[in-house]
């Protein structure tokens, strides 16, 4: 009986309920994986997922925050929207951190939340939350479905908006009566029309000309490359452009990998914990060409001292970013790839700046990144270098937020794009491990390393279940300093060493914890053991958690202290 | 400085929230806001009067408003040749004896009395905000019991003179 009924549905073309239609639409959008967690308001949707098993893959996480960060990691690697389904009320509010994180870092997500039935919306019904109001400031756009007939249009628009222009999260709130409505007919195919949303991909040729004319006049040009280059898949064009004109390149935190770190033109990362050379290049530059970076305050430091001598050209697909923080003489609203392609096509003369290169080379020589190797324990910077060595610099690296994040950014250098996943704008602890899971799902054959802090890992570690269940070979490296390290560092440097609530007095036994989830665990507290065992652990065909005990008092240097300018870095030389 | 911002928006639920949210988040004070349908079905017009510190912040907020998917057009029309109107209802304390006197005051404003009770009357006035302000000042000595204003609504005149000095800021004291 049962089997028959199922067969009958599978062979019929008409979906049964609003939820079936929704799942159908997702499949039509090419969605392969849903990051989800069920609950009352999405029961009809889960029933449809049950019926559609085999055509769409649903991954059950253990916390909505974990699943949405995984969807972000997935989006970062695939460039396609991560699709999330959560229930109403607490399910939706648990998603808020991830939605905000995606908004800040321009990651495409399409988030579906269940909602109570339309007849009781506004009555404080069980598990009702005003998700539309809550998510209005943290989404690129949001919808509440008011009629099944609107679903095809809304889903199509949601995917379009999330993944075009400047990508971002779009939320669709689905009342339970809509998802459970039995359809008498299938709504027709729709085409969408969004007159208020027409992103500009092609640059204004006059502005391109302006930049082309400014370039040969520059004596101290520098390129700043941000994540916009990644979103537009323009690393190759950027590299060609920089090499053609011999322009040095600084990347932002999120822009790591846009330009090969081993190129002589690479100055490394700029900003608060960037390299001295990168920041001095931005400071002294007379022509700053920004491709797809938003002049975030952690990059610029005190704006008064940011690129004070430079003519600024800013290429960004979001017009609102141009001139927001830094006065811009050559504004170019465009997709980075299209703009770079046009610049490569134009007859652009190269600047002559041998002196500039000499100066920068000298800076590199005089002020390289440094740390002291302390043989009494493991230096975290050395640990990152060791991971780099063992993975040949080819791994996908996801980090959490804190000191370890900055050390990973400094010492895990990338020669290729789309391998670096970190929470930049929101700085969300708990992001790294689940983001690594999403990345591993997107790239099953890649080596995926989650470099996490001992504190941040404990915010979303419940997702160990997921990597066990699916045998996702994520390698978790806990940079364990027994502290909220970044907070401890600031307290030491900015608050006269008043260490307030930033030491973790107790910790779980991470190895046993991993084992309790069925995952291999290892604890390493010295360099020799690491050298001896890391290659084997990283090669292990399955998930591994490595609790690496590192020196607690290490600090991230160099740095720009709060309120200071790019040229005022401290800790630039060994102390 | 006060500026008049005119927005055409798609008439979808949540759009008002998005617009006021953008302004609130950037700490713009909204002096008035009026919304209503336009000649095109599904499209509404909002007229906002906002308090802004400087040009750069104004430009930023305009861009942020423009970014909203349901916002079709944003223009700062303060310096354009525009027609501006507001409606106000003013309840004034008044005995029967004073009614004639008050009539004499409101008449030049082309305002009218729309409700009368034993000890008060209600005046309706339509006009430029500065004109409404002026009438309110004249009525104040009689004792104003209540005021309700719609906030201004505006659009650009059919003909825009070149290089005009027509800034409407004088309307926005
Ligand atoms: C959700 C959240 N809460 C608080 C913070 C503030 N914060 C930034 S770094 C940090 C310490 C992180 O400690 P850990 O994860 O051990 O990393 P470490 O800095 O020690 O490498 C804290 C508390 C944050 N970024 N995110
Ligand atoms: Mg720590």
XYZ file of C-alpha atoms and ligand atoms in Angstrom:
775
model
C 0.000 0.000 0.000
C 2.563 2.481 1.193
C 4.969 1.773 -1.627
C 2.230 2.156 -4.126
C 1.231 5.544 -2.826
C 4.813 6.699 -3.030
C 5.226 5.463 -6.552
C 2.075 7.182 -7.554
C 3.392 10.489 -6.286
C 6.767 10.038 -7.914
C 5.246 9.405 -11.287
C 2.772 12.220 -11.110
C 4.101 15.571 -12.214
C 2.033 17.734 -9.915
C 3.660 18.392 -6.553
C 1.438 17.679 -3.634
C 1.919 20.502 -1.186
C 3.489 23.906 -0.991
C 6.478 22.196 0.606
C 6.825 19.748 -2.279
C 6.734 22.663 -4.633
C 9.435 24.391 -2.606
C 11.740 21.376 -2.724
C 11.038 21.037 -6.432
C 12.028 24.636 -6.961
C 15.252 24.085 -5.021
C 16.123 21.136 -7.214
C 15.399 23.280 -10.265
C 17.813 25.887 -8.930
C 20.469 23.192 -8.915
C 20.624 22.854 -5.152
C 22.409 19.669 -4.178
C 22.757 20.102 -0.458
C 20.475 21.514 2.209
C 21.911 22.540 5.547
C 19.001 22.047 7.871
C 17.363 21.396 11.175
C 13.691 20.465 11.538
C 11.003 21.690 13.896
C 7.270 22.189 14.162
C 6.854 24.961 11.633
C 8.881 23.152 8.980
C 7.396 19.680 9.440
C 5.602 19.932 6.085
C 8.910 20.861 4.450
C 10.636 17.925 6.098
C 7.880 15.674 4.886
C 8.597 16.903 1.373
C 12.332 16.354 1.946
C 11.470 12.812 2.951
C 9.608 12.315 -0.272
C 12.406 13.889 -2.305
C 15.246 11.890 -0.732
C 17.443 10.616 -3.477
C 17.124 13.828 -5.459
C 18.374 16.210 -2.797
C 20.863 15.779 -0.009
C 19.937 17.051 3.444
C 22.567 17.335 6.144
C 21.326 17.415 9.697
C 23.561 19.558 11.861
C 23.396 19.744 15.637
C 22.813 23.469 16.051
C 21.429 26.025 13.627
C 24.498 28.218 14.084
C 26.715 25.319 13.061
C 24.691 24.593 9.975
C 24.584 28.141 8.715
C 28.340 28.588 9.135
C 28.737 25.324 7.215
C 26.545 26.788 4.490
C 28.834 29.825 4.449
C 31.921 27.638 4.061
C 30.149 25.800 1.255
C 29.255 29.082 -0.449
C 32.801 30.381 -0.099
C 34.210 27.347 -1.892
C 31.540 26.746 -4.539
C 30.565 30.368 -5.185
C 26.958 29.111 -5.155
C 24.393 29.998 -2.519
C 24.409 27.848 0.587
C 20.859 26.716 1.271
C 19.645 26.620 4.855
C 16.344 25.457 6.325
C 15.464 26.140 9.941
C 12.318 26.151 11.959
C 10.449 29.185 13.281
C 11.176 31.022 16.534
C 14.322 29.618 18.162
C 15.430 27.956 14.940
C 15.329 31.295 13.193
C 16.955 33.246 16.009
C 19.770 30.695 16.176
C 20.468 31.545 12.544
C 20.866 35.248 13.172
C 24.624 35.170 13.831
C 25.310 33.297 10.611
C 23.060 35.543 8.554
C 24.845 38.606 9.903
C 28.210 37.011 9.265
C 27.239 36.300 5.641
C 25.948 39.851 5.234
C 29.213 41.337 6.480
C 31.375 39.084 4.309
C 29.089 39.134 1.237
C 28.417 35.401 1.130
C 25.481 34.118 -0.893
C 22.961 32.247 1.256
C 19.314 31.439 0.765
C 17.813 30.834 4.176
C 14.345 29.359 4.596
C 12.699 29.687 7.962
C 9.440 28.153 8.995
C 6.810 30.486 10.358
C 3.592 29.917 12.256
C 0.456 29.780 10.151
C -0.685 33.083 8.688
C -3.867 32.979 10.755
C -1.871 33.260 13.989
C 1.042 35.477 12.923
C 1.149 38.379 15.325
C -0.549 36.582 18.204
C 2.636 35.462 19.975
C 1.856 31.941 18.904
C 4.072 29.092 20.034
C 7.541 29.513 18.500
C 6.605 32.668 16.699
C 9.330 35.249 16.220
C 9.153 38.345 14.066
C 11.804 37.028 11.729
C 11.116 39.625 9.070
C 11.815 42.479 11.464
C 14.772 40.706 13.055
C 16.447 39.963 9.744
C 15.666 43.134 7.798
C 18.948 44.853 8.687
C 21.030 41.689 8.269
C 19.811 40.429 4.911
C 20.312 41.656 1.395
C 16.602 41.021 1.065
C 13.890 39.039 2.830
C 10.471 37.679 1.980
C 7.519 36.269 3.805
C 5.511 34.047 1.512
C 1.870 35.127 1.498
C 0.558 32.746 -1.120
C 1.716 29.473 -2.630
C 1.339 31.059 -6.021
C 4.190 33.443 -5.121
C 6.633 30.668 -4.233
C 8.176 30.117 -7.675
C 8.840 33.814 -8.119
C 10.167 34.308 -4.611
C 12.517 31.330 -4.780
C 13.851 32.441 -8.139
C 14.337 36.003 -6.960
C 15.975 34.848 -3.745
C 18.634 32.829 -5.583
C 19.160 35.602 -8.095
C 19.562 38.310 -5.483
C 21.782 36.197 -3.223
C 24.237 35.297 -5.939
C 24.462 38.341 -8.195
C 25.857 41.837 -7.718
C 27.407 41.980 -4.302
C 26.400 38.578 -2.948
C 24.621 38.261 0.371
C 22.063 36.384 2.411
C 18.395 36.315 1.409
C 15.795 34.968 3.808
C 12.449 33.434 2.891
C 9.986 33.025 5.751
C 7.462 30.282 4.983
C 4.278 30.129 7.067
C 3.249 26.602 7.939
C -0.129 26.836 6.258
C 1.622 27.708 3.000
C 3.983 24.765 3.137
C 1.200 22.377 4.036
C -1.312 23.687 1.541
C -2.390 20.968 -0.854
C -1.976 22.234 -4.363
C -4.762 21.933 -6.831
C -2.494 23.053 -9.613
C 1.191 23.754 -10.097
C 1.981 27.441 -10.405
C 3.412 28.254 -13.763
C 7.006 28.918 -14.630
C 7.887 32.476 -13.846
C 10.338 34.986 -15.093
C 11.464 37.583 -12.634
C 11.636 41.316 -12.993
C 13.399 43.403 -10.377
C 13.436 47.012 -11.530
C 14.959 48.148 -8.227
C 17.859 45.734 -8.506
C 20.104 46.162 -11.503
C 23.715 45.635 -10.451
C 26.278 47.357 -12.628
C 28.831 44.941 -14.043
C 30.338 47.047 -16.797
C 32.513 49.965 -15.786
C 32.099 53.454 -17.153
C 34.727 53.643 -19.925
C 35.591 57.231 -18.974
C 36.576 56.142 -15.503
C 38.611 53.240 -16.858
C 40.386 55.754 -19.084
C 41.037 57.965 -16.096
C 42.684 55.095 -14.298
C 44.638 54.154 -17.418
C 45.917 57.721 -17.583
C 46.783 57.893 -13.911
C 48.766 54.673 -13.954
C 51.837 55.732 -15.966
C 52.093 58.934 -13.924
C 52.352 57.037 -10.674
C 55.662 56.654 -8.931
C 54.346 54.578 -6.058
C 51.396 52.524 -7.250
C 49.905 49.752 -5.195
C 46.989 47.389 -5.703
C 44.706 46.418 -2.856
C 42.887 43.168 -3.570
C 39.795 42.170 -1.618
C 37.221 39.409 -1.667
C 35.381 41.074 -4.564
C 38.115 39.602 -6.762
C 37.176 36.150 -5.480
C 33.448 36.645 -5.986
C 34.040 37.636 -9.594
C 36.589 34.835 -10.150
C 39.131 37.401 -11.268
C 42.360 36.203 -9.660
C 43.933 35.329 -12.985
C 43.096 38.733 -14.477
C 44.355 40.500 -11.372
C 47.620 38.597 -11.500
C 48.081 39.327 -15.193
C 47.346 43.018 -14.655
C 49.740 43.377 -11.722
C 52.494 41.505 -13.503
C 51.988 43.332 -16.787
C 52.452 46.710 -15.132
C 54.684 45.546 -12.358
C 52.468 46.837 -9.578
C 52.892 45.497 -6.050
C 49.834 43.895 -4.448
C 48.483 44.045 -0.907
C 45.584 41.762 -0.047
C 42.971 42.180 2.631
C 42.283 39.470 5.201
C 39.445 38.110 3.083
C 41.405 38.678 -0.099
C 44.190 36.234 0.795
C 44.819 34.002 -2.176
C 43.598 36.487 -4.785
C 47.239 37.043 -5.698
C 49.995 34.430 -5.353
C 51.872 34.983 -2.110
C 55.099 33.692 -3.644
C 55.148 36.377 -6.331
C 57.863 38.991 -5.807
C 55.105 41.568 -6.276
C 53.157 40.266 -3.290
C 53.472 42.405 -0.179
C 51.231 40.188 1.924
C 48.222 41.183 3.961
C 47.512 44.752 4.981
C 45.789 46.043 8.099
C 45.899 45.634 11.837
C 48.066 42.510 11.793
C 49.321 42.836 8.256
C 52.926 43.068 7.195
C 54.950 46.213 7.726
C 55.694 46.380 4.014
C 52.031 46.106 2.993
C 50.978 48.863 5.368
C 53.840 51.176 4.482
C 53.093 50.648 0.804
C 49.486 51.737 1.417
C 50.701 54.641 3.513
C 53.299 55.971 1.074
C 51.498 55.119 -2.142
C 50.656 57.827 -4.664
C 48.166 55.657 -6.557
C 46.070 53.125 -4.712
C 43.985 50.822 -6.889
C 41.422 48.945 -4.846
C 39.795 45.950 -6.477
C 36.846 44.686 -4.472
C 37.808 45.628 -0.941
C 35.614 47.760 1.260
C 38.214 49.766 3.201
C 37.194 48.114 6.432
C 38.515 49.795 9.587
C 40.706 46.805 10.480
C 42.443 47.404 7.171
C 42.684 51.171 7.189
C 43.532 51.884 10.810
C 42.964 55.545 11.620
C 41.476 56.970 8.436
C 43.398 60.215 8.865
C 46.583 58.330 8.109
C 45.249 56.009 5.471
C 46.933 56.440 2.108
C 47.257 60.187 2.713
C 49.363 60.804 -0.401
C 47.453 58.610 -2.791
C 45.058 59.185 -5.585
C 42.495 56.469 -4.922
C 40.818 54.337 -7.556
C 38.150 52.028 -6.207
C 36.577 49.273 -8.283
C 33.540 47.852 -6.503
C 30.253 46.346 -7.612
C 28.526 48.028 -4.695
C 28.337 51.784 -5.332
C 27.627 52.375 -1.647
C 31.143 51.203 -0.762
C 32.820 53.782 -2.943
C 33.649 56.883 -0.985
C 32.103 55.454 2.187
C 35.287 55.546 4.230
C 37.989 56.835 1.914
C 37.666 59.779 -0.488
C 37.945 58.347 -3.988
C 39.127 60.235 -7.057
C 38.494 57.448 -9.549
C 35.255 55.674 -8.657
C 34.534 52.618 -10.796
C 31.296 50.767 -10.170
C 31.845 47.409 -11.809
C 32.498 43.739 -11.456
C 36.196 43.250 -10.760
C 36.671 40.771 -13.578
C 34.957 42.940 -16.178
C 36.938 45.997 -15.072
C 40.232 44.110 -15.088
C 39.505 42.654 -18.515
C 38.862 46.128 -19.884
C 42.001 47.463 -18.260
C 43.955 44.639 -19.860
C 42.393 45.438 -23.239
C 43.099 49.156 -23.025
C 46.450 50.424 -24.189
C 47.689 51.261 -20.727
C 51.248 52.444 -20.247
C 53.093 51.072 -17.245
C 54.407 53.256 -14.468
C 58.111 53.573 -13.966
C 58.839 52.917 -10.391
C 62.110 51.113 -9.896
C 62.807 53.183 -6.785
C 59.476 52.205 -5.289
C 60.203 48.529 -5.810
C 63.622 48.941 -4.311
C 62.166 50.610 -1.284
C 59.556 47.912 -0.797
C 62.138 45.181 -1.239
C 64.202 46.828 1.449
C 61.190 46.988 3.772
C 60.579 43.312 3.179
C 64.171 42.568 4.052
C 64.263 44.812 7.114
C 60.828 44.078 8.528
C 59.755 40.530 7.775
C 57.149 38.799 9.907
C 58.930 37.456 12.941
C 58.461 35.324 15.995
C 60.765 33.795 18.538
C 61.041 30.091 18.499
C 60.682 29.068 22.115
C 61.826 25.513 22.645
C 60.126 25.314 26.039
C 56.891 24.708 24.195
C 55.241 25.094 20.849
C 55.074 28.492 19.199
C 51.710 28.925 17.491
C 53.286 30.666 14.498
C 55.654 27.752 14.047
C 52.682 25.413 14.281
C 50.966 27.182 11.382
C 54.169 27.013 9.361
C 54.373 23.306 10.072
C 50.788 22.797 8.883
C 51.660 24.752 5.749
C 54.651 22.540 5.130
C 52.838 19.258 5.658
C 49.906 20.301 3.454
C 52.305 21.825 0.896
C 50.366 25.071 1.158
C 47.569 23.480 -0.835
C 44.926 22.897 1.825
C 41.632 24.670 2.222
C 42.028 26.448 5.525
C 39.110 27.590 7.638
C 39.787 29.495 10.822
C 37.912 30.644 13.827
C 38.400 34.116 15.307
C 41.238 35.244 17.514
C 45.002 35.074 17.610
C 45.164 31.770 15.757
C 43.185 33.369 12.931
C 45.762 36.108 12.540
C 48.661 33.653 12.714
C 46.982 31.496 10.097
C 46.520 34.587 7.903
C 50.149 35.548 8.360
C 51.860 32.190 8.061
C 49.646 29.983 5.932
C 50.446 31.702 2.672
C 48.275 30.975 -0.349
C 49.328 30.875 -3.960
C 45.862 30.038 -5.191
C 42.418 31.536 -4.625
C 39.350 30.024 -2.956
C 41.208 28.181 -0.250
C 40.833 30.560 2.656
C 37.713 30.749 4.773
C 37.504 33.118 7.690
C 35.017 35.392 9.374
C 36.291 38.874 8.633
C 33.596 41.481 9.051
C 31.695 40.062 11.981
C 34.589 38.189 13.583
C 32.357 35.337 14.693
C 33.793 32.860 17.184
C 32.393 29.425 16.442
C 32.594 30.001 12.696
C 35.708 28.043 11.786
C 34.935 24.411 12.444
C 31.465 24.268 10.868
C 32.697 26.394 7.933
C 35.366 23.739 7.374
C 32.636 21.079 7.287
C 30.798 23.016 4.576
C 34.038 23.393 2.649
C 34.759 19.684 2.860
C 31.280 18.946 1.587
C 31.911 21.308 -1.317
C 35.327 19.844 -2.041
C 35.270 16.209 -0.911
C 38.751 15.434 -2.212
C 40.508 18.470 -0.826
C 42.509 18.561 2.363
C 40.470 20.771 4.652
C 42.048 22.067 7.819
C 40.134 23.880 10.531
C 42.545 26.015 12.513
C 40.577 26.976 15.602
C 41.066 28.424 19.045
C 40.372 26.431 22.166
C 37.611 28.861 23.139
C 35.926 29.390 19.770
C 35.919 25.674 19.012
C 33.822 25.125 22.113
C 31.098 27.333 20.688
C 30.172 24.954 17.853
C 31.995 21.700 18.537
C 28.745 19.735 18.602
C 29.123 19.404 14.844
C 31.747 16.719 15.470
C 28.750 14.422 15.078
C 28.347 15.514 11.485
C 31.909 14.776 10.411
C 31.766 11.423 12.145
C 28.457 10.501 10.618
C 29.525 11.420 7.102
C 33.168 10.507 7.495
C 34.214 13.962 6.368
C 37.994 13.972 6.734
C 38.254 17.470 8.213
C 41.470 17.984 10.161
C 40.775 20.055 13.239
C 43.764 21.761 14.757
C 43.079 23.422 18.068
C 45.645 26.118 18.705
C 45.253 25.612 22.428
C 46.650 28.439 24.497
C 44.248 27.907 27.381
C 42.956 31.390 26.874
C 40.756 33.746 24.969
C 44.083 34.642 23.501
C 43.172 37.734 21.530
C 41.334 39.197 24.495
C 44.270 38.346 26.757
C 46.649 40.081 24.332
C 44.577 43.265 24.301
C 44.321 43.239 28.063
C 48.074 42.864 28.321
C 48.817 45.627 25.825
C 45.926 48.070 26.198
C 44.744 47.471 29.768
C 48.049 47.258 31.622
C 47.986 43.516 31.903
C 44.720 43.358 33.830
C 43.797 39.857 32.676
C 40.062 39.880 33.201
C 38.119 36.675 32.497
C 40.231 35.667 29.541
C 41.957 32.571 30.886
C 40.179 29.263 30.527
C 40.679 27.666 33.925
C 39.262 24.354 32.866
C 38.961 22.645 29.556
C 37.572 19.360 28.403
C 39.957 16.603 27.476
C 39.695 17.324 23.769
C 41.091 13.943 22.765
C 38.533 12.058 24.809
C 35.881 14.444 23.585
C 36.744 13.630 19.978
C 36.799 9.949 20.782
C 33.397 10.159 22.410
C 32.118 11.330 19.045
C 33.915 8.428 17.374
C 36.666 10.636 16.011
C 40.387 10.120 16.228
C 42.064 12.523 18.603
C 45.647 13.431 19.419
C 47.307 15.797 21.820
C 50.666 17.358 21.029
C 52.575 19.743 23.217
C 56.042 19.987 21.702
C 57.716 20.538 18.399
C 59.369 17.124 18.078
C 56.140 15.241 18.513
C 54.441 17.504 16.038
C 57.121 16.986 13.442
C 56.941 13.252 14.047
C 53.184 12.829 13.920
C 51.619 15.641 11.908
C 52.252 14.127 8.447
C 50.574 10.877 9.418
C 47.673 12.622 11.161
C 47.056 14.862 8.175
C 47.179 11.919 5.802
C 44.682 9.928 7.867
C 41.640 8.978 5.871
C 39.001 10.399 8.148
C 38.387 13.228 10.549
C 41.054 13.982 13.138
C 41.159 16.386 16.029
C 44.597 17.538 17.166
C 44.835 19.392 20.442
C 48.027 21.423 20.032
C 49.222 22.993 23.251
C 50.947 26.237 22.411
C 52.608 28.982 24.427
C 49.941 30.982 26.188
C 51.714 34.331 26.238
C 52.487 34.646 22.538
C 51.135 37.796 20.952
C 50.183 38.607 17.401
C 52.648 41.081 15.925
C 53.161 43.391 14.232
C 50.062 45.397 14.962
C 48.403 48.729 14.539
C 47.112 49.765 17.941
C 43.572 51.169 18.097
C 43.377 54.743 16.837
C 46.781 54.551 15.190
C 47.679 54.867 11.553
C 49.171 52.446 9.058
C 52.645 53.885 9.542
C 52.553 53.462 13.308
C 52.830 49.700 13.592
C 54.278 48.280 16.767
C 56.139 45.018 17.237
C 57.728 45.234 13.829
C 61.090 43.954 15.096
C 61.895 41.066 17.426
C 61.579 42.223 21.040
C 20.618 70.498 7.722
C 17.195 69.273 6.726
C 16.745 67.645 3.351
C 13.744 66.419 1.408
C 14.251 62.946 0.051
C 11.813 61.464 -2.376
C 11.674 57.708 -2.872
C 9.719 55.597 -5.274
C 9.364 52.117 -3.905
C 7.791 48.853 -4.799
C 4.671 48.507 -2.691
C 5.748 45.365 -0.837
C 5.404 44.550 2.825
C 8.534 45.411 4.740
C 9.747 48.178 2.468
C 8.895 50.928 4.953
C 10.765 48.984 7.608
C 13.825 48.703 5.410
C 13.824 52.396 4.599
C 13.406 53.612 8.167
C 15.859 50.960 9.329
C 18.570 52.235 7.004
C 18.053 55.767 8.312
C 17.847 54.783 11.941
C 20.960 52.643 11.799
C 22.934 55.548 10.444
C 21.452 57.801 13.076
C 19.510 60.021 10.765
C 16.657 61.786 12.436
C 13.446 61.508 10.443
C 11.515 64.763 10.838
C 8.581 63.566 8.793
C 7.589 60.804 6.488
C 4.599 60.412 4.213
C 3.692 57.462 2.038
C 1.045 56.862 -0.551
C 0.268 55.230 -3.866
C 1.359 56.740 -7.184
C 0.060 56.778 -10.733
C 1.586 53.328 -11.239
C -0.049 50.350 -9.614
C 2.213 48.641 -7.113
C 4.496 51.641 -6.797
C 4.416 54.001 -3.829
C 6.035 57.311 -3.171
C 7.643 58.213 0.129
C 8.642 61.706 1.033
C 11.078 61.984 3.874
C 12.398 65.010 5.651
C 15.639 64.057 7.335
C 18.191 65.809 9.430
C 21.699 65.269 8.087
C 25.041 66.507 9.295
C 26.932 66.674 6.049
C 26.919 65.932 2.344
C 29.009 62.813 2.650
C 26.647 61.166 5.106
C 23.731 62.195 2.943
C 25.337 60.590 -0.088
C 26.051 57.430 1.873
C 22.503 57.106 3.120
C 21.107 57.764 -0.361
C 23.259 54.969 -1.714
C 22.234 52.633 1.061
C 18.574 53.372 0.354
C 19.137 52.783 -3.341
C 20.630 49.408 -2.528
C 17.360 48.118 -1.108
C 15.815 45.764 -3.610
C 12.326 47.309 -3.404
C 13.562 50.879 -3.691
C 13.263 52.031 -7.292
C 14.562 55.557 -7.081
C 15.956 57.899 -4.481
C 16.399 61.594 -5.018
C 17.289 64.485 -2.821
C 14.924 67.090 -4.244
C 15.702 69.864 -1.777
C 17.568 71.929 -4.363
C 15.198 71.206 -7.218
C 12.209 73.245 -8.302
C 9.528 71.436 -6.413
C 5.934 71.655 -5.275
C 5.603 70.944 -1.580
C 2.436 70.533 0.414
C 1.457 69.444 3.862
C -1.887 69.095 5.591
C -2.418 70.079 9.225
C -5.391 69.850 11.546
C -5.315 72.309 14.423
C -7.713 72.267 17.363
C -7.983 75.715 18.926
C -9.705 76.691 22.152
C -12.455 79.039 21.195
C -15.744 80.276 22.500
C -18.531 81.226 20.128
C -17.538 84.901 20.462
C -13.992 84.302 19.234
C -15.000 82.303 16.199
C -15.322 85.302 13.940
C -11.938 86.646 14.991
C -10.269 83.298 14.289
C -11.993 83.117 10.941
C -10.410 86.420 10.094
C -6.970 85.028 10.891
C -7.236 81.795 8.955
C -8.946 83.200 5.923
C -5.843 84.648 4.203
C -4.224 81.189 4.617
C -7.105 79.624 2.759
C -7.634 77.405 5.769
C -11.069 76.425 6.947
C -12.965 75.453 10.016
C -14.060 71.848 9.749
C -15.410 71.120 13.211
C -16.914 73.214 15.967
C -17.763 72.384 19.559
C -18.778 74.422 22.583
C -15.268 75.445 23.539
C -13.068 74.578 20.565
C -12.887 74.470 16.824
C -10.806 72.523 14.322
C -8.940 74.226 11.500
C -7.754 72.469 8.372
C -4.882 73.979 6.425
C -3.050 72.738 3.373
C 0.095 74.405 2.197
C 3.817 74.705 2.438
C 5.184 73.727 5.834
C 6.415 77.260 6.524
C 2.926 78.594 5.909
C 1.470 76.051 8.317
C 4.084 77.042 10.894
C 3.066 80.668 10.487
C -0.614 79.961 11.016
C 0.118 77.872 14.087
C 2.048 80.797 15.562
C -0.892 83.122 14.940
C -3.318 80.705 16.562
C -1.131 79.927 19.547
C -2.387 82.850 21.688
C -5.902 81.391 21.588
C -4.696 78.117 23.081
C -3.912 75.212 20.823
C -5.335 71.944 22.121
C -4.063 69.538 19.505
C -2.134 69.471 16.244
C -1.949 66.664 13.676
C 0.300 67.106 10.629
C 0.745 64.696 7.735
C 4.345 65.458 7.011
C 5.113 66.979 3.689
C 4.761 65.433 0.315
C 6.374 66.806 -2.787
C 7.407 66.318 -6.350
C 9.438 68.126 -8.938
C 7.814 70.782 -11.054
C 7.239 70.026 -14.691
C 9.797 72.630 -15.651
C 13.220 72.706 -14.029
C 14.904 76.082 -14.551
C 18.618 75.954 -15.279
C 21.138 76.843 -12.597
C 18.418 77.703 -10.151
C 18.778 78.997 -6.652
C 15.606 77.376 -5.613
C 16.735 75.396 -2.620
C 13.735 74.430 -0.579
C 15.705 74.565 2.644
C 13.835 77.748 3.548
C 10.762 75.577 3.845
C 12.387 73.418 6.416
C 13.363 75.633 9.296
C 30.901 35.121 19.429
C 32.049 35.940 19.883
N 32.178 36.264 21.192
C 33.220 37.004 21.591
C 34.173 37.438 20.721
C 35.349 38.295 21.182
N 36.614 37.548 20.991
C 37.404 37.763 19.920
S 38.743 36.758 19.916
C 38.309 36.068 21.373
C 39.140 34.988 21.984
C 39.132 33.740 21.205
O 39.784 32.754 21.928
P 40.218 31.427 21.198
O 39.105 30.880 20.426
O 40.844 30.491 22.182
O 41.302 31.934 20.154
P 42.740 32.587 20.464
O 42.582 34.075 20.399
O 43.153 32.124 21.813
O 43.607 32.071 19.380
C 37.118 36.617 21.840
C 36.465 36.232 23.100
C 33.991 37.092 19.358
N 34.841 37.500 18.403
N 32.945 36.337 18.983
Mg 42.739 30.321 22.806
